Amino acid sequence: MKEGVKIIEKVAIYPGSFDPITYGHIDIIERGLEIFDKVIVAIAHNAEKRSLFTVEERLEMVKTVFRETPDVIVVSFKGLLVDYVAKTNAKVILRGLRATSDFEYEFHMASMNRSLNTHLDTLFMMTSKDYFFVSSRTIKEVASLGGAVDGLVPDLVVTRLKEKFKLPVNKRKQIGWDD
Ligand code: ADP
């Protein structure tokens, strides 16, 4: 190494609901690791969004999926993403883009985050052709109706979905997701 050359670790933060994590998310994280030294997967406590899995359950699933990948750090956060990012050494927000329908929301969020913190940039990665139709929402819908989601989410998530949807409907309402 040349004297005086400082190697700075490149860290990206990948925020989302991950309710639950899918192979679409995993593909973005793995491709993110080709560019960044570390990817922080940041699971949002989002009071407005009804979730099927608790934050603890989502954390456990993502941590298990990446248990052998130390460069993936899994955390949860409350409040504004930019405030959380400021507590980390991430300089870039990583997001996936599936279709034009994702674009408008993502464009607004990226612009808002940049206006809140001008040092923070958002990097978008195009979904892979195998997962462009995969969203946590459709996974939950299909699984709730007894459809197979194998190959679209890790086996662990298939098991957790089966456990959730064994619950009677009134219990599902209690945990906040009843669509
Ligand atoms: P969703 O509930 O829509 O699956 P999340 O809030 O968990 O989404 O998403 C976190 C990020 O991952 C977002 O940038 C979202 O666009 C992206 N993402 C979700 N699914 C995919 C996919 N199949 N391919 C690429 N990016 C995805």
GROMACS .gro file of C-alpha atoms and ligand atoms in nm:
model
  206
    1MET     CA    1   0.000   0.000   0.000
    2LYS     CA    2   0.127   0.347  -0.091
    3GLU     CA    3   0.220   0.561   0.207
    4GLY     CA    4  -0.050   0.811   0.291
    5VAL     CA    5  -0.327   0.630   0.105
    6LYS     CA    6  -0.623   0.589   0.336
    7ILE     CA    7  -0.863   0.307   0.255
    8ILE     CA    8  -1.210   0.403   0.365
    9GLU     CA    9  -1.466   0.129   0.405
   10LYS     CA   10  -1.759   0.170   0.169
   11VAL     CA   11  -2.085   0.112   0.349
   12ALA     CA   12  -2.440   0.121   0.213
   13ILE     CA   13  -2.763   0.108   0.407
   14TYR     CA   14  -3.055  -0.088   0.263
   15PRO     CA   15  -3.375   0.020   0.438
   16GLY     CA   16  -3.717  -0.139   0.403
   17SER     CA   17  -3.995  -0.327   0.572
   18PHE     CA   18  -3.872  -0.676   0.481
   19ASP     CA   19  -4.212  -0.813   0.584
   20PRO     CA   20  -4.089  -1.075   0.502
   21ILE     CA   21  -3.751  -1.086   0.327
   22THR     CA   22  -3.771  -1.224  -0.029
   23TYR     CA   23  -3.517  -1.340  -0.286
   24GLY     CA   24  -3.576  -1.002  -0.455
   25HIS     CA   25  -3.430  -0.830  -0.147
   26ILE     CA   26  -3.154  -1.089  -0.115
   27ASP     CA   27  -3.053  -1.035  -0.477
   28ILE     CA   28  -3.016  -0.659  -0.415
   29ILE     CA   29  -2.811  -0.720  -0.097
   30GLU     CA   30  -2.579  -0.967  -0.270
   31ARG     CA   31  -2.527  -0.735  -0.566
   32GLY     CA   32  -2.475  -0.449  -0.320
   33LEU     CA   33  -2.188  -0.646  -0.167
   34GLU     CA   34  -2.016  -0.646  -0.508
   35ILE     CA   35  -1.992  -0.267  -0.482
   36PHE     CA   36  -1.978  -0.200  -0.107
   37ASP     CA   37  -1.764  -0.352   0.167
   38LYS     CA   38  -2.061  -0.373   0.398
   39VAL     CA   39  -2.438  -0.353   0.360
   40ILE     CA   40  -2.649  -0.259   0.660
   41VAL     CA   41  -3.000  -0.402   0.625
   42ALA     CA   42  -3.217  -0.161   0.823
   43ILE     CA   43  -3.563  -0.287   0.912
   44ALA     CA   44  -3.808  -0.003   0.968
   45HIS     CA   45  -4.045   0.011   1.263
   46ASN     CA   46  -4.322   0.162   1.059
   47ALA     CA   47  -4.627   0.243   1.265
   48GLU     CA   48  -4.828   0.343   0.958
   49LYS     CA   49  -4.767   0.024   0.762
   50ARG     CA   50  -4.948  -0.282   0.889
   51SER     CA   51  -4.707  -0.568   0.912
   52LEU     CA   52  -4.754  -0.943   0.926
   53PHE     CA   53  -4.431  -1.011   1.113
   54THR     CA   54  -4.310  -0.819   1.417
   55VAL     CA   55  -3.982  -0.632   1.386
   56GLU     CA   56  -3.819  -0.899   1.606
   57GLU     CA   57  -3.943  -1.175   1.377
   58ARG     CA   58  -3.821  -0.988   1.067
   59LEU     CA   59  -3.482  -0.928   1.231
   60GLU     CA   60  -3.449  -1.295   1.319
   61MET     CA   61  -3.532  -1.406   0.965
   62VAL     CA   62  -3.287  -1.167   0.796
   63LYS     CA   63  -3.012  -1.244   1.050
   64THR     CA   64  -3.059  -1.617   0.994
   65VAL     CA   65  -3.045  -1.579   0.614
   66PHE     CA   66  -2.715  -1.386   0.640
   67ARG     CA   67  -2.565  -1.568   0.940
   68GLU     CA   68  -2.262  -1.669   0.733
   69THR     CA   69  -2.214  -1.330   0.569
   70PRO     CA   70  -2.042  -1.101   0.822
   71ASP     CA   71  -2.045  -0.810   0.576
   72VAL     CA   72  -2.423  -0.791   0.608
   73ILE     CA   73  -2.524  -0.616   0.927
   74VAL     CA   74  -2.889  -0.642   1.026
   75VAL     CA   75  -3.050  -0.374   1.243
   76SER     CA   76  -3.388  -0.215   1.306
   77PHE     CA   77  -3.459   0.154   1.337
   78LYS     CA   78  -3.737   0.390   1.440
   79GLY     CA   79  -3.803   0.736   1.306
   80LEU     CA   80  -3.637   0.914   1.018
   81LEU     CA   81  -3.397   0.711   0.808
   82VAL     CA   82  -3.158   1.007   0.769
   83ASP     CA   83  -3.131   1.035   1.149
   84TYR     CA   84  -3.046   0.668   1.176
   85VAL     CA   85  -2.795   0.687   0.889
   86ALA     CA   86  -2.614   0.969   1.070
   87LYS     CA   87  -2.536   0.723   1.351
   88THR     CA   88  -2.366   0.482   1.108
   89ASN     CA   89  -2.076   0.516   0.864
   90ALA     CA   90  -2.302   0.458   0.560
   91LYS     CA   91  -2.278   0.718   0.285
   92VAL     CA   92  -2.524   0.564   0.043
   93ILE     CA   93  -2.883   0.442   0.064
   94LEU     CA   94  -2.935   0.130  -0.145
   95ARG     CA   95  -3.278   0.067  -0.298
   96GLY     CA   96  -3.420  -0.178  -0.548
   97LEU     CA   97  -3.639  -0.075  -0.841
   98ARG     CA   98  -3.890  -0.316  -0.983
   99ALA     CA   99  -4.105  -0.128  -1.228
  100THR     CA  100  -4.222   0.217  -1.322
  101SER     CA  101  -4.473   0.185  -1.036
  102ASP     CA  102  -4.181   0.189  -0.785
  103PHE     CA  103  -4.021   0.485  -0.955
  104GLU     CA  104  -4.242   0.773  -0.841
  105TYR     CA  105  -4.234   0.680  -0.472
  106GLU     CA  106  -3.861   0.607  -0.481
  107PHE     CA  107  -3.790   0.931  -0.664
  108HIS     CA  108  -3.979   1.131  -0.400
  109MET     CA  109  -3.811   0.950  -0.110
  110ALA     CA  110  -3.461   0.986  -0.257
  111SER     CA  111  -3.520   1.358  -0.322
  112MET     CA  112  -3.661   1.411   0.028
  113ASN     CA  113  -3.371   1.227   0.192
  114ARG     CA  114  -3.125   1.432  -0.009
  115SER     CA  115  -3.295   1.751   0.094
  116LEU     CA  116  -3.273   1.638   0.460
  117ASN     CA  117  -2.907   1.541   0.424
  118THR     CA  118  -2.720   1.671   0.120
  119HIS     CA  119  -2.428   1.434   0.181
  120LEU     CA  120  -2.645   1.129   0.138
  121ASP     CA  121  -2.707   0.972  -0.200
  122THR     CA  122  -2.942   0.694  -0.305
  123LEU     CA  123  -2.825   0.419  -0.537
  124PHE     CA  124  -3.090   0.223  -0.726
  125MET     CA  125  -3.041  -0.127  -0.852
  126MET     CA  126  -3.269  -0.269  -1.114
  127THR     CA  127  -3.447  -0.585  -1.002
  128SER     CA  128  -3.325  -0.906  -1.157
  129LYS     CA  129  -3.544  -1.064  -1.427
  130ASP     CA  130  -3.619  -1.355  -1.193
  131TYR     CA  131  -3.770  -1.138  -0.920
  132PHE     CA  132  -3.927  -0.835  -1.087
  133PHE     CA  133  -4.275  -0.959  -0.987
  134VAL     CA  134  -4.182  -1.043  -0.628
  135SER     CA  135  -4.292  -0.814  -0.347
  136SER     CA  136  -4.345  -0.891   0.021
  137ARG     CA  137  -4.707  -0.792  -0.029
  138THR     CA  138  -4.780  -1.042  -0.307
  139ILE     CA  139  -4.588  -1.312  -0.118
  140LYS     CA  140  -4.818  -1.257   0.182
  141GLU     CA  141  -5.129  -1.257  -0.035
  142VAL     CA  142  -5.036  -1.580  -0.211
  143ALA     CA  143  -4.924  -1.752   0.110
  144SER     CA  144  -5.242  -1.647   0.293
  145LEU     CA  145  -5.445  -1.824   0.025
  146GLY     CA  146  -5.235  -2.139   0.050
  147GLY     CA  147  -5.029  -2.079  -0.267
  148ALA     CA  148  -4.669  -2.197  -0.297
  149VAL     CA  149  -4.402  -1.929  -0.262
  150ASP     CA  150  -4.105  -2.167  -0.263
  151GLY     CA  151  -3.820  -2.034  -0.474
  152LEU     CA  152  -3.932  -1.674  -0.415
  153VAL     CA  153  -3.845  -1.660  -0.045
  154PRO     CA  154  -3.595  -1.865   0.160
  155ASP     CA  155  -3.720  -2.195   0.308
  156LEU     CA  156  -3.715  -2.044   0.656
  157VAL     CA  157  -3.960  -1.775   0.541
  158VAL     CA  158  -4.185  -2.038   0.377
  159THR     CA  159  -4.203  -2.211   0.717
  160ARG     CA  160  -4.271  -1.887   0.906
  161LEU     CA  161  -4.548  -1.792   0.661
  162LYS     CA  162  -4.711  -2.131   0.705
  163GLU     CA  163  -4.698  -2.087   1.084
  164LYS     CA  164  -4.854  -1.740   1.062
  165PHE     CA  165  -5.136  -1.842   0.836
  166LYS     CA  166  -5.226  -2.133   1.059
  167LEU     CA  167  -5.352  -1.869   1.303
  168PRO     CA  168  -5.726  -1.813   1.309
  169VAL     CA  169  -5.838  -1.497   1.126
  170ASN     CA  170  -5.920  -1.306   1.449
  171LYS     CA  171  -5.561  -1.359   1.570
  172ARG     CA  172  -5.424  -1.233   1.238
  173LYS     CA  173  -5.620  -0.913   1.293
  174GLN     CA  174  -5.457  -0.875   1.634
  175ILE     CA  175  -5.112  -0.881   1.480
  176GLY     CA  176  -5.224  -0.615   1.240
  177TRP     CA  177  -5.239  -0.776   0.897
  178ASP     CA  178  -5.568  -0.910   0.775
  179ASP     CA  179  -5.580  -0.858   0.399
  180ADP     P1  180  -4.173  -0.454  -0.048
  180ADP     O1  181  -4.262  -0.461   0.072
  180ADP     O2  182  -4.230  -0.373  -0.160
  180ADP     O3  183  -4.119  -0.586  -0.094
  180ADP     P2  184  -3.964  -0.322   0.115
  180ADP     O4  185  -4.011  -0.199   0.183
  180ADP     O5  186  -3.931  -0.436   0.202
  180ADP     O6  187  -4.054  -0.366  -0.004
  180ADP     O7  188  -3.845  -0.287   0.016
  180ADP     C1  189  -3.716  -0.249   0.043
  180ADP     C2  190  -3.651  -0.216  -0.090
  180ADP     O8  191  -3.637  -0.336  -0.166
  180ADP     C3  192  -3.726  -0.120  -0.181
  180ADP     O9  193  -3.632  -0.038  -0.247
  180ADP     C4  194  -3.795  -0.211  -0.280
  180ADP    O10  195  -3.818  -0.144  -0.403
  180ADP     C5  196  -3.688  -0.318  -0.295
  180ADP     N1  197  -3.742  -0.444  -0.343
  180ADP     C6  198  -3.842  -0.517  -0.291
  180ADP     N2  199  -3.866  -0.628  -0.366
  180ADP     C7  200  -3.776  -0.624  -0.469
  180ADP     C8  201  -3.749  -0.707  -0.581
  180ADP     N3  202  -3.822  -0.818  -0.605
  180ADP     N4  203  -3.649  -0.673  -0.666
  180ADP     C9  204  -3.579  -0.560  -0.642
  180ADP     N5  205  -3.600  -0.475  -0.540
  180ADP    C10  206  -3.696  -0.506  -0.453
   0.00000   0.00000   0.00000
